Amino acid sequence: MPKALITGITGQDGSYLAELLLEKGYDVVGMLRRSSTVNFERIDHIQHDIELAQGDLIDGASMVHVLREHEPDEIYNLAAQSFVQTSFGQPVLTGEITALGVTRLLDAIRMVRPDAKFYQASSSEMFGKVVESPQNESTPFHPRSPYGVAKVYGHWITVNYRESYEMFACSGILFNHESPRRGTEFVTRKITDAVARIKNGQLDELALGNLDAQRDWGHAADYVDAMWRMLQADSAKDYVISTGETHSVREFCQIAFAAVDLDWEQYVTIDPKFYRPAEVDLLIGDASLAKEELGWTPTVSFEELVHEMVDADMRRSKRRATD
């Protein structure tokens, strides 16, 4: 029975990946930071099927201990300071976790589990101010946020360890992927949560920033399947994972509000504080390589994704109203 270690297991991607690996017969270990406010909501339904271990990307020794104790065959690094807006206010912290944290983990693997397979969660935010569309594995990076810069470092240090130490280390350059488990600090979930609250009379309006920003949005459950496929390949390689479609924040609002028979223009306002200091206007990925070599393809459409998120938040809103 293979064993997998997932950092960031309590996050959106970590929870979906843990479910997938359990279904495939893995022993799953989730690495958690020591904290008094850990939120287990996303993994509550599988918590008894997985093992949790304390470790921190800021503390290399803790990761050495986790690797020695659990001896995983596959390691998925999904932990990060992953909110772009926060990275502008906390750039040093973002760099410590999202950039240098990858190095600490790779070095621990090199010393303790050099034959283990490693997956690094790279991001479409690395492309930033894009020089071509759609973006593929050879598109140059031009990150436009401390988060994007940190992800570029994490990406290239993964390549460096693969080439320097012959480690099976690969990165998935994942474009935006959402789900009902997305945090409300992200614009997609912020929208669907507000839609439910407005529909149920708990909120009057929704303030957003750049409605014209365009993203390539897929479903997180589809994207964790791509992560797993990368580590089953014969050799380590980096892949773009995306739907190949682009939609604006404005379009996301239109579909989300229409799902509950509301006109989005009556409720959405623009607040300049939600604009980024350096905006990323358009991201759209070309996942041809992953489709050809991994047999991966997205299964959930943009409209289905938005409706699933709205439906889930409608249920949450009704539960809050009865509590």
PDB file of C-alpha atoms in Angstrom:
ATOM      1  CA  MET A   1       0.000   0.000   0.000  1.00  0.00           C
ATOM      2  CA  PRO A   2       1.632   3.293  -1.072  1.00  0.00           C
ATOM      3  CA  LYS A   3       1.904   6.119   1.436  1.00  0.00           C
ATOM      4  CA  ALA A   4       1.510   9.815   0.572  1.00  0.00           C
ATOM      5  CA  LEU A   5       2.376  12.918   2.573  1.00  0.00           C
ATOM      6  CA  ILE A   6       0.300  16.030   1.857  1.00  0.00           C
ATOM      7  CA  THR A   7       1.325  19.436   3.162  1.00  0.00           C
ATOM      8  CA  GLY A   8      -1.605  21.832   3.339  1.00  0.00           C
ATOM      9  CA  ILE A   9      -4.065  18.975   3.808  1.00  0.00           C
ATOM     10  CA  THR A  10      -6.685  21.187   5.476  1.00  0.00           C
ATOM     11  CA  GLY A  11      -6.900  23.434   2.395  1.00  0.00           C
ATOM     12  CA  GLN A  12      -9.165  23.098  -0.617  1.00  0.00           C
ATOM     13  CA  ASP A  13      -6.721  21.093  -2.750  1.00  0.00           C
ATOM     14  CA  GLY A  14      -5.401  19.067   0.160  1.00  0.00           C
ATOM     15  CA  SER A  15      -8.840  17.822   1.094  1.00  0.00           C
ATOM     16  CA  TYR A  16      -9.751  16.774  -2.456  1.00  0.00           C
ATOM     17  CA  LEU A  17      -6.362  15.113  -2.957  1.00  0.00           C
ATOM     18  CA  ALA A  18      -6.674  13.191   0.311  1.00  0.00           C
ATOM     19  CA  GLU A  19     -10.084  11.882  -0.801  1.00  0.00           C
ATOM     20  CA  LEU A  20      -8.681  10.818  -4.174  1.00  0.00           C
ATOM     21  CA  LEU A  21      -5.700   9.008  -2.670  1.00  0.00           C
ATOM     22  CA  LEU A  22      -7.847   7.210  -0.089  1.00  0.00           C
ATOM     23  CA  GLU A  23     -10.078   5.980  -2.913  1.00  0.00           C
ATOM     24  CA  LYS A  24      -6.957   4.635  -4.634  1.00  0.00           C
ATOM     25  CA  GLY A  25      -5.889   2.711  -1.544  1.00  0.00           C
ATOM     26  CA  TYR A  26      -3.149   4.983  -0.214  1.00  0.00           C
ATOM     27  CA  ASP A  27      -2.146   5.542   3.381  1.00  0.00           C
ATOM     28  CA  VAL A  28      -2.459   9.314   3.717  1.00  0.00           C
ATOM     29  CA  VAL A  29      -0.479  11.498   6.116  1.00  0.00           C
ATOM     30  CA  GLY A  30      -1.310  15.182   6.384  1.00  0.00           C
ATOM     31  CA  MET A  31       1.259  17.681   7.648  1.00  0.00           C
ATOM     32  CA  LEU A  32      -0.110  20.471   9.839  1.00  0.00           C
ATOM     33  CA  ARG A  33       1.426  23.566  11.403  1.00  0.00           C
ATOM     34  CA  ARG A  34       1.110  23.767  15.176  1.00  0.00           C
ATOM     35  CA  SER A  35      -1.710  26.229  15.708  1.00  0.00           C
ATOM     36  CA  SER A  36      -4.575  26.871  18.081  1.00  0.00           C
ATOM     37  CA  THR A  37      -6.899  27.744  15.183  1.00  0.00           C
ATOM     38  CA  VAL A  38      -6.517  24.847  12.726  1.00  0.00           C
ATOM     39  CA  ASN A  39      -9.710  24.447  10.687  1.00  0.00           C
ATOM     40  CA  PHE A  40     -10.562  20.791  10.035  1.00  0.00           C
ATOM     41  CA  GLU A  41     -13.868  21.533   8.286  1.00  0.00           C
ATOM     42  CA  ARG A  42     -12.685  20.405   4.837  1.00  0.00           C
ATOM     43  CA  ILE A  43     -11.323  17.059   6.068  1.00  0.00           C
ATOM     44  CA  ASP A  44     -13.744  16.375   8.899  1.00  0.00           C
ATOM     45  CA  HIS A  45     -15.456  13.571   6.954  1.00  0.00           C
ATOM     46  CA  ILE A  46     -12.150  11.722   6.362  1.00  0.00           C
ATOM     47  CA  GLN A  47     -10.228  12.676   9.491  1.00  0.00           C
ATOM     48  CA  HIS A  48     -10.457   9.161  10.928  1.00  0.00           C
ATOM     49  CA  ASP A  49      -9.045   7.683   7.692  1.00  0.00           C
ATOM     50  CA  ILE A  50      -5.859   9.750   7.621  1.00  0.00           C
ATOM     51  CA  GLU A  51      -2.922  10.366   9.940  1.00  0.00           C
ATOM     52  CA  LEU A  52      -1.890  13.877  10.923  1.00  0.00           C
ATOM     53  CA  ALA A  53       1.676  14.963  11.643  1.00  0.00           C
ATOM     54  CA  GLN A  54       3.007  18.274  12.934  1.00  0.00           C
ATOM     55  CA  GLY A  55       5.467  20.068  10.684  1.00  0.00           C
ATOM     56  CA  ASP A  56       6.130  23.523   9.292  1.00  0.00           C
ATOM     57  CA  LEU A  57       7.641  24.720   6.009  1.00  0.00           C
ATOM     58  CA  ILE A  58       9.518  27.356   8.023  1.00  0.00           C
ATOM     59  CA  ASP A  59      11.175  24.643  10.155  1.00  0.00           C
ATOM     60  CA  GLY A  60      13.329  22.250   8.128  1.00  0.00           C
ATOM     61  CA  ALA A  61      14.051  20.008  11.122  1.00  0.00           C
ATOM     62  CA  SER A  62      10.340  19.339  11.628  1.00  0.00           C
ATOM     63  CA  MET A  63      10.039  18.111   8.041  1.00  0.00           C
ATOM     64  CA  VAL A  64      13.049  15.830   8.453  1.00  0.00           C
ATOM     65  CA  HIS A  65      11.308  14.336  11.488  1.00  0.00           C
ATOM     66  CA  VAL A  66       8.019  13.821   9.606  1.00  0.00           C
ATOM     67  CA  LEU A  67       9.770  12.142   6.682  1.00  0.00           C
ATOM     68  CA  ARG A  68      11.773   9.833   8.946  1.00  0.00           C
ATOM     69  CA  GLU A  69       8.752   8.841  10.980  1.00  0.00           C
ATOM     70  CA  HIS A  70       6.311   8.216   8.120  1.00  0.00           C
ATOM     71  CA  GLU A  71       8.570   7.304   5.154  1.00  0.00           C
ATOM     72  CA  PRO A  72       6.168   8.453   2.386  1.00  0.00           C
ATOM     73  CA  ASP A  73       6.463   7.234  -1.195  1.00  0.00           C
ATOM     74  CA  GLU A  74       4.875  10.386  -2.611  1.00  0.00           C
ATOM     75  CA  ILE A  75       4.992  13.938  -1.258  1.00  0.00           C
ATOM     76  CA  TYR A  76       2.573  16.632  -2.401  1.00  0.00           C
ATOM     77  CA  ASN A  77       3.532  20.154  -1.352  1.00  0.00           C
ATOM     78  CA  LEU A  78       0.276  22.109  -1.336  1.00  0.00           C
ATOM     79  CA  ALA A  79       1.047  24.312   1.683  1.00  0.00           C
ATOM     80  CA  ALA A  80       1.671  28.004   0.998  1.00  0.00           C
ATOM     81  CA  GLN A  81       0.668  31.532   1.830  1.00  0.00           C
ATOM     82  CA  SER A  82      -1.656  31.365  -1.144  1.00  0.00           C
ATOM     83  CA  PHE A  83      -3.683  34.590  -1.128  1.00  0.00           C
ATOM     84  CA  VAL A  84      -2.349  37.109  -3.658  1.00  0.00           C
ATOM     85  CA  GLN A  85      -3.721  40.210  -1.917  1.00  0.00           C
ATOM     86  CA  THR A  86      -2.152  39.168   1.401  1.00  0.00           C
ATOM     87  CA  SER A  87       1.223  38.733  -0.293  1.00  0.00           C
ATOM     88  CA  PHE A  88       1.408  42.475  -0.973  1.00  0.00           C
ATOM     89  CA  GLY A  89       0.935  43.221   2.737  1.00  0.00           C
ATOM     90  CA  GLN A  90       3.141  40.348   3.941  1.00  0.00           C
ATOM     91  CA  PRO A  91       5.769  39.811   1.224  1.00  0.00           C
ATOM     92  CA  VAL A  92       8.510  38.508   3.540  1.00  0.00           C
ATOM     93  CA  LEU A  93       6.227  35.935   5.185  1.00  0.00           C
ATOM     94  CA  THR A  94       5.015  34.871   1.732  1.00  0.00           C
ATOM     95  CA  GLY A  95       8.604  34.381   0.618  1.00  0.00           C
ATOM     96  CA  GLU A  96       9.537  32.395   3.721  1.00  0.00           C
ATOM     97  CA  ILE A  97       6.670  29.931   3.267  1.00  0.00           C
ATOM     98  CA  THR A  98       5.845  29.861  -0.429  1.00  0.00           C
ATOM     99  CA  ALA A  99       9.431  30.136  -1.733  1.00  0.00           C
ATOM    100  CA  LEU A 100      12.023  29.063   0.835  1.00  0.00           C
ATOM    101  CA  GLY A 101       9.636  26.525   2.343  1.00  0.00           C
ATOM    102  CA  VAL A 102       9.908  24.520  -0.869  1.00  0.00           C
ATOM    103  CA  THR A 103      13.698  24.451  -0.552  1.00  0.00           C
ATOM    104  CA  ARG A 104      13.536  23.264   3.047  1.00  0.00           C
ATOM    105  CA  LEU A 105      11.169  20.462   2.101  1.00  0.00           C
ATOM    106  CA  LEU A 106      13.191  19.401  -0.949  1.00  0.00           C
ATOM    107  CA  ASP A 107      16.378  19.342   1.091  1.00  0.00           C
ATOM    108  CA  ALA A 108      14.708  17.233   3.769  1.00  0.00           C
ATOM    109  CA  ILE A 109      13.546  14.805   1.069  1.00  0.00           C
ATOM    110  CA  ARG A 110      17.044  14.717  -0.455  1.00  0.00           C
ATOM    111  CA  MET A 111      18.505  13.709   2.910  1.00  0.00           C
ATOM    112  CA  VAL A 112      15.788  11.354   4.188  1.00  0.00           C
ATOM    113  CA  ARG A 113      13.654  10.050   1.270  1.00  0.00           C
ATOM    114  CA  PRO A 114      15.647  10.670  -1.947  1.00  0.00           C
ATOM    115  CA  ASP A 115      13.682   8.019  -3.861  1.00  0.00           C
ATOM    116  CA  ALA A 116      10.288   9.505  -2.991  1.00  0.00           C
ATOM    117  CA  LYS A 117       8.331  11.312  -5.706  1.00  0.00           C
ATOM    118  CA  PHE A 118       7.699  15.023  -5.110  1.00  0.00           C
ATOM    119  CA  TYR A 119       4.945  17.298  -6.434  1.00  0.00           C
ATOM    120  CA  GLN A 120       5.195  21.092  -6.167  1.00  0.00           C
ATOM    121  CA  ALA A 121       2.101  23.252  -6.532  1.00  0.00           C
ATOM    122  CA  SER A 122       3.111  25.937  -9.020  1.00  0.00           C
ATOM    123  CA  SER A 123       0.681  28.613 -10.173  1.00  0.00           C
ATOM    124  CA  SER A 124      -0.523  30.449 -13.254  1.00  0.00           C
ATOM    125  CA  GLU A 125       0.228  33.652 -11.290  1.00  0.00           C
ATOM    126  CA  MET A 126       3.859  33.024 -12.278  1.00  0.00           C
ATOM    127  CA  PHE A 127       2.970  34.139 -15.826  1.00  0.00           C
ATOM    128  CA  GLY A 128       1.585  37.447 -14.546  1.00  0.00           C
ATOM    129  CA  LYS A 129       2.088  40.033 -17.274  1.00  0.00           C
ATOM    130  CA  VAL A 130       1.760  37.461 -20.020  1.00  0.00           C
ATOM    131  CA  VAL A 131       3.845  37.647 -23.192  1.00  0.00           C
ATOM    132  CA  GLU A 132       1.661  35.172 -25.100  1.00  0.00           C
ATOM    133  CA  SER A 133      -1.778  33.571 -24.907  1.00  0.00           C
ATOM    134  CA  PRO A 134      -2.579  30.875 -24.168  1.00  0.00           C
ATOM    135  CA  GLN A 135       0.252  30.092 -21.753  1.00  0.00           C
ATOM    136  CA  ASN A 136       2.064  26.741 -21.893  1.00  0.00           C
ATOM    137  CA  GLU A 137       5.098  25.106 -20.286  1.00  0.00           C
ATOM    138  CA  SER A 138       7.564  27.215 -22.296  1.00  0.00           C
ATOM    139  CA  THR A 139       5.898  30.608 -21.757  1.00  0.00           C
ATOM    140  CA  PRO A 140       8.253  33.001 -19.891  1.00  0.00           C
ATOM    141  CA  PHE A 141       7.312  34.018 -16.356  1.00  0.00           C
ATOM    142  CA  HIS A 142       6.612  37.653 -15.402  1.00  0.00           C
ATOM    143  CA  PRO A 143       4.983  37.532 -11.939  1.00  0.00           C
ATOM    144  CA  ARG A 144       3.044  40.591 -10.776  1.00  0.00           C
ATOM    145  CA  SER A 145       2.785  39.938  -7.026  1.00  0.00           C
ATOM    146  CA  PRO A 146       5.014  38.742  -4.170  1.00  0.00           C
ATOM    147  CA  TYR A 147       2.983  35.529  -4.273  1.00  0.00           C
ATOM    148  CA  GLY A 148       3.733  35.043  -7.961  1.00  0.00           C
ATOM    149  CA  VAL A 149       7.434  35.769  -7.397  1.00  0.00           C
ATOM    150  CA  ALA A 150       7.567  33.259  -4.528  1.00  0.00           C
ATOM    151  CA  LYS A 151       5.880  30.630  -6.689  1.00  0.00           C
ATOM    152  CA  VAL A 152       8.461  31.189  -9.437  1.00  0.00           C
ATOM    153  CA  TYR A 153      11.217  30.523  -6.893  1.00  0.00           C
ATOM    154  CA  GLY A 154       9.458  27.364  -5.698  1.00  0.00           C
ATOM    155  CA  HIS A 155       9.044  26.227  -9.281  1.00  0.00           C
ATOM    156  CA  TRP A 156      12.677  26.740 -10.294  1.00  0.00           C
ATOM    157  CA  ILE A 157      14.129  25.264  -7.102  1.00  0.00           C
ATOM    158  CA  THR A 158      12.093  22.142  -7.870  1.00  0.00           C
ATOM    159  CA  VAL A 159      13.629  22.023 -11.351  1.00  0.00           C
ATOM    160  CA  ASN A 160      17.058  22.591  -9.819  1.00  0.00           C
ATOM    161  CA  TYR A 161      16.768  19.695  -7.367  1.00  0.00           C
ATOM    162  CA  ARG A 162      15.458  17.436 -10.138  1.00  0.00           C
ATOM    163  CA  GLU A 163      18.440  18.235 -12.344  1.00  0.00           C
ATOM    164  CA  SER A 164      21.075  18.427  -9.598  1.00  0.00           C
ATOM    165  CA  TYR A 165      20.176  15.372  -7.525  1.00  0.00           C
ATOM    166  CA  GLU A 166      18.217  13.234 -10.006  1.00  0.00           C
ATOM    167  CA  MET A 167      15.148  13.446  -7.774  1.00  0.00           C
ATOM    168  CA  PHE A 168      11.663  12.700  -9.095  1.00  0.00           C
ATOM    169  CA  ALA A 169      10.468  16.273  -8.565  1.00  0.00           C
ATOM    170  CA  CYS A 170       7.830  17.921 -10.736  1.00  0.00           C
ATOM    171  CA  SER A 171       5.546  20.937 -10.715  1.00  0.00           C
ATOM    172  CA  GLY A 172       1.969  21.394 -11.807  1.00  0.00           C
ATOM    173  CA  ILE A 173       1.429  24.913 -13.150  1.00  0.00           C
ATOM    174  CA  LEU A 174      -2.197  25.021 -12.112  1.00  0.00           C
ATOM    175  CA  PHE A 175      -4.507  27.726 -13.360  1.00  0.00           C
ATOM    176  CA  ASN A 176      -7.331  28.949 -11.128  1.00  0.00           C
ATOM    177  CA  HIS A 177      -9.319  26.087  -9.671  1.00  0.00           C
ATOM    178  CA  GLU A 178     -12.279  26.530  -7.396  1.00  0.00           C
ATOM    179  CA  SER A 179     -14.912  24.545  -5.486  1.00  0.00           C
ATOM    180  CA  PRO A 180     -17.396  24.911  -2.635  1.00  0.00           C
ATOM    181  CA  ARG A 181     -14.366  24.376  -0.346  1.00  0.00           C
ATOM    182  CA  ARG A 182     -12.609  27.533  -1.546  1.00  0.00           C
ATOM    183  CA  GLY A 183     -11.971  30.123   1.197  1.00  0.00           C
ATOM    184  CA  THR A 184     -14.184  33.205   1.227  1.00  0.00           C
ATOM    185  CA  GLU A 185     -11.133  35.479   0.849  1.00  0.00           C
ATOM    186  CA  PHE A 186     -10.909  34.369  -2.798  1.00  0.00           C
ATOM    187  CA  VAL A 187     -13.071  36.317  -5.243  1.00  0.00           C
ATOM    188  CA  THR A 188     -15.019  33.309  -6.579  1.00  0.00           C
ATOM    189  CA  ARG A 189     -16.169  32.114  -3.172  1.00  0.00           C
ATOM    190  CA  LYS A 190     -16.631  35.714  -2.024  1.00  0.00           C
ATOM    191  CA  ILE A 191     -19.137  36.076  -4.852  1.00  0.00           C
ATOM    192  CA  THR A 192     -21.073  32.845  -4.275  1.00  0.00           C
ATOM    193  CA  ASP A 193     -21.178  33.368  -0.507  1.00  0.00           C
ATOM    194  CA  ALA A 194     -22.542  36.893  -1.036  1.00  0.00           C
ATOM    195  CA  VAL A 195     -25.109  35.637  -3.561  1.00  0.00           C
ATOM    196  CA  ALA A 196     -26.508  33.235  -0.962  1.00  0.00           C
ATOM    197  CA  ARG A 197     -26.534  35.866   1.780  1.00  0.00           C
ATOM    198  CA  ILE A 198     -28.240  38.430  -0.452  1.00  0.00           C
ATOM    199  CA  LYS A 199     -30.836  35.898  -1.621  1.00  0.00           C
ATOM    200  CA  ASN A 200     -31.628  34.979   1.986  1.00  0.00           C
ATOM    201  CA  GLY A 201     -31.794  38.587   3.189  1.00  0.00           C
ATOM    202  CA  GLN A 202     -28.558  38.471   5.180  1.00  0.00           C
ATOM    203  CA  LEU A 203     -26.567  40.938   3.041  1.00  0.00           C
ATOM    204  CA  ASP A 204     -27.400  44.016   0.942  1.00  0.00           C
ATOM    205  CA  GLU A 205     -24.518  44.359  -1.498  1.00  0.00           C
ATOM    206  CA  LEU A 206     -21.219  42.913  -2.680  1.00  0.00           C
ATOM    207  CA  ALA A 207     -18.109  45.082  -3.111  1.00  0.00           C
ATOM    208  CA  LEU A 208     -15.539  43.881  -5.652  1.00  0.00           C
ATOM    209  CA  GLY A 209     -12.479  45.209  -7.482  1.00  0.00           C
ATOM    210  CA  ASN A 210     -11.581  44.629 -11.129  1.00  0.00           C
ATOM    211  CA  LEU A 211     -14.591  43.024 -12.845  1.00  0.00           C
ATOM    212  CA  ASP A 212     -12.748  42.807 -16.157  1.00  0.00           C
ATOM    213  CA  ALA A 213      -9.964  40.516 -14.910  1.00  0.00           C
ATOM    214  CA  GLN A 214     -10.132  37.250 -16.870  1.00  0.00           C
ATOM    215  CA  ARG A 215      -9.161  33.842 -15.540  1.00  0.00           C
ATOM    216  CA  ASP A 216      -9.087  30.211 -16.627  1.00  0.00           C
ATOM    217  CA  TRP A 217     -11.282  28.593 -13.951  1.00  0.00           C
ATOM    218  CA  GLY A 218     -11.563  24.847 -13.372  1.00  0.00           C
ATOM    219  CA  HIS A 219     -12.706  22.541 -10.569  1.00  0.00           C
ATOM    220  CA  ALA A 220     -10.269  21.589  -7.808  1.00  0.00           C
ATOM    221  CA  ALA A 221     -11.339  17.933  -7.877  1.00  0.00           C
ATOM    222  CA  ASP A 222     -10.261  17.703 -11.525  1.00  0.00           C
ATOM    223  CA  TYR A 223      -6.931  19.368 -10.783  1.00  0.00           C
ATOM    224  CA  VAL A 224      -5.856  17.091  -7.923  1.00  0.00           C
ATOM    225  CA  ASP A 225      -6.345  14.171 -10.315  1.00  0.00           C
ATOM    226  CA  ALA A 226      -3.718  15.813 -12.531  1.00  0.00           C
ATOM    227  CA  MET A 227      -1.341  16.058  -9.557  1.00  0.00           C
ATOM    228  CA  TRP A 228      -1.629  12.324  -8.939  1.00  0.00           C
ATOM    229  CA  ARG A 229      -1.134  11.514 -12.620  1.00  0.00           C
ATOM    230  CA  MET A 230       2.123  13.503 -12.687  1.00  0.00           C
ATOM    231  CA  LEU A 231       3.621  11.305  -9.969  1.00  0.00           C
ATOM    232  CA  GLN A 232       2.585   8.107 -11.796  1.00  0.00           C
ATOM    233  CA  ALA A 233       4.498   9.091 -14.936  1.00  0.00           C
ATOM    234  CA  ASP A 234       7.738   7.359 -15.909  1.00  0.00           C
ATOM    235  CA  SER A 235       9.745  10.556 -15.530  1.00  0.00           C
ATOM    236  CA  ALA A 236       9.325  13.868 -13.750  1.00  0.00           C
ATOM    237  CA  LYS A 237       8.129  16.763 -15.868  1.00  0.00           C
ATOM    238  CA  ASP A 238       6.281  20.054 -15.340  1.00  0.00           C
ATOM    239  CA  TYR A 239       2.786  20.458 -16.766  1.00  0.00           C
ATOM    240  CA  VAL A 240       0.274  23.267 -17.283  1.00  0.00           C
ATOM    241  CA  ILE A 241      -3.150  22.267 -15.940  1.00  0.00           C
ATOM    242  CA  SER A 242      -6.058  24.376 -17.208  1.00  0.00           C
ATOM    243  CA  THR A 243      -9.392  24.311 -19.031  1.00  0.00           C
ATOM    244  CA  GLY A 244      -8.305  26.441 -22.000  1.00  0.00           C
ATOM    245  CA  GLU A 245     -11.271  28.787 -21.485  1.00  0.00           C
ATOM    246  CA  THR A 246     -11.247  32.281 -20.023  1.00  0.00           C
ATOM    247  CA  HIS A 247     -14.032  34.090 -18.187  1.00  0.00           C
ATOM    248  CA  SER A 248     -14.191  37.476 -16.502  1.00  0.00           C
ATOM    249  CA  VAL A 249     -15.114  38.234 -12.891  1.00  0.00           C
ATOM    250  CA  ARG A 250     -18.101  40.067 -14.365  1.00  0.00           C
ATOM    251  CA  GLU A 251     -19.247  36.869 -16.109  1.00  0.00           C
ATOM    252  CA  PHE A 252     -18.792  34.901 -12.889  1.00  0.00           C
ATOM    253  CA  CYS A 253     -21.103  37.409 -11.155  1.00  0.00           C
ATOM    254  CA  GLN A 254     -23.691  37.204 -13.919  1.00  0.00           C
ATOM    255  CA  ILE A 255     -23.955  33.407 -13.725  1.00  0.00           C
ATOM    256  CA  ALA A 256     -23.835  33.254  -9.920  1.00  0.00           C
ATOM    257  CA  PHE A 257     -26.594  35.813  -9.349  1.00  0.00           C
ATOM    258  CA  ALA A 258     -28.717  34.413 -12.180  1.00  0.00           C
ATOM    259  CA  ALA A 259     -28.567  31.003 -10.492  1.00  0.00           C
ATOM    260  CA  VAL A 260     -30.843  32.417  -7.764  1.00  0.00           C
ATOM    261  CA  ASP A 261     -32.868  34.660 -10.103  1.00  0.00           C
ATOM    262  CA  LEU A 262     -31.153  37.919  -9.167  1.00  0.00           C
ATOM    263  CA  ASP A 263     -29.712  40.699 -11.359  1.00  0.00           C
ATOM    264  CA  TRP A 264     -26.067  41.101 -10.347  1.00  0.00           C
ATOM    265  CA  GLU A 265     -25.942  44.774 -11.380  1.00  0.00           C
ATOM    266  CA  GLN A 266     -28.388  45.668  -8.623  1.00  0.00           C
ATOM    267  CA  TYR A 267     -26.076  44.378  -5.894  1.00  0.00           C
ATOM    268  CA  VAL A 268     -22.426  44.584  -7.031  1.00  0.00           C
ATOM    269  CA  THR A 269     -20.429  47.750  -6.294  1.00  0.00           C
ATOM    270  CA  ILE A 270     -16.818  48.638  -7.117  1.00  0.00           C
ATOM    271  CA  ASP A 271     -14.371  49.417  -4.296  1.00  0.00           C
ATOM    272  CA  PRO A 272     -10.861  50.545  -5.367  1.00  0.00           C
ATOM    273  CA  LYS A 273      -9.310  48.940  -2.271  1.00  0.00           C
ATOM    274  CA  PHE A 274      -9.827  45.535  -3.897  1.00  0.00           C
ATOM    275  CA  TYR A 275      -7.650  46.416  -6.891  1.00  0.00           C
ATOM    276  CA  ARG A 276      -4.150  44.920  -6.848  1.00  0.00           C
ATOM    277  CA  PRO A 277      -1.130  47.265  -6.970  1.00  0.00           C
ATOM    278  CA  ALA A 278      -0.101  45.391 -10.147  1.00  0.00           C
ATOM    279  CA  GLU A 279      -3.012  43.723 -11.906  1.00  0.00           C
ATOM    280  CA  VAL A 280      -2.964  40.487 -13.877  1.00  0.00           C
ATOM    281  CA  ASP A 281      -5.558  41.052 -16.584  1.00  0.00           C
ATOM    282  CA  LEU A 282      -5.718  37.776 -18.520  1.00  0.00           C
ATOM    283  CA  LEU A 283      -4.696  34.198 -17.841  1.00  0.00           C
ATOM    284  CA  ILE A 284      -5.590  31.254 -20.081  1.00  0.00           C
ATOM    285  CA  GLY A 285      -3.728  27.972 -20.185  1.00  0.00           C
ATOM    286  CA  ASP A 286      -2.852  25.392 -22.810  1.00  0.00           C
ATOM    287  CA  ALA A 287      -2.938  21.937 -21.187  1.00  0.00           C
ATOM    288  CA  SER A 288      -2.250  20.022 -24.404  1.00  0.00           C
ATOM    289  CA  LEU A 289       0.861  18.344 -22.984  1.00  0.00           C
ATOM    290  CA  ALA A 290      -0.983  17.035 -19.916  1.00  0.00           C
ATOM    291  CA  LYS A 291      -3.823  15.762 -22.066  1.00  0.00           C
ATOM    292  CA  GLU A 292      -1.426  14.017 -24.432  1.00  0.00           C
ATOM    293  CA  GLU A 293       1.056  12.547 -21.956  1.00  0.00           C
ATOM    294  CA  LEU A 294      -1.011  12.103 -18.783  1.00  0.00           C
ATOM    295  CA  GLY A 295      -4.423  11.415 -20.293  1.00  0.00           C
ATOM    296  CA  TRP A 296      -5.833  14.212 -18.153  1.00  0.00           C
ATOM    297  CA  THR A 297      -8.839  16.309 -19.105  1.00  0.00           C
ATOM    298  CA  PRO A 298     -11.167  18.597 -17.115  1.00  0.00           C
ATOM    299  CA  THR A 299     -14.680  17.233 -16.530  1.00  0.00           C
ATOM    300  CA  VAL A 300     -16.545  20.169 -14.909  1.00  0.00           C
ATOM    301  CA  SER A 301     -17.596  23.146 -17.032  1.00  0.00           C
ATOM    302  CA  PHE A 302     -17.375  26.763 -15.873  1.00  0.00           C
ATOM    303  CA  GLU A 303     -21.156  27.053 -15.544  1.00  0.00           C
ATOM    304  CA  GLU A 304     -21.376  23.784 -13.597  1.00  0.00           C
ATOM    305  CA  LEU A 305     -18.633  24.994 -11.247  1.00  0.00           C
ATOM    306  CA  VAL A 306     -20.385  28.295 -10.507  1.00  0.00           C
ATOM    307  CA  HIS A 307     -23.732  26.586  -9.923  1.00  0.00           C
ATOM    308  CA  GLU A 308     -22.172  23.994  -7.606  1.00  0.00           C
ATOM    309  CA  MET A 309     -20.575  26.743  -5.521  1.00  0.00           C
ATOM    310  CA  VAL A 310     -23.786  28.784  -5.343  1.00  0.00           C
ATOM    311  CA  ASP A 311     -25.836  25.727  -4.348  1.00  0.00           C
ATOM    312  CA  ALA A 312     -23.375  24.868  -1.573  1.00  0.00           C
ATOM    313  CA  ASP A 313     -23.410  28.417  -0.224  1.00  0.00           C
ATOM    314  CA  MET A 314     -27.205  28.533  -0.347  1.00  0.00           C
ATOM    315  CA  ARG A 315     -27.239  25.466   1.894  1.00  0.00           C
ATOM    316  CA  ARG A 316     -24.696  27.058   4.240  1.00  0.00           C
ATOM    317  CA  SER A 317     -26.681  30.290   4.402  1.00  0.00           C
ATOM    318  CA  LYS A 318     -29.892  28.466   5.283  1.00  0.00           C
ATOM    319  CA  ARG A 319     -28.089  26.504   8.025  1.00  0.00           C
ATOM    320  CA  ARG A 320     -26.759  29.743   9.507  1.00  0.00           C
ATOM    321  CA  ALA A 321     -30.267  31.178   9.502  1.00  0.00           C
ATOM    322  CA  THR A 322     -31.608  28.244  11.544  1.00  0.00           C
ATOM    323  CA  ASP A 323     -28.717  28.004  14.036  1.00  0.00           C
TER     324      ASP A 323
END
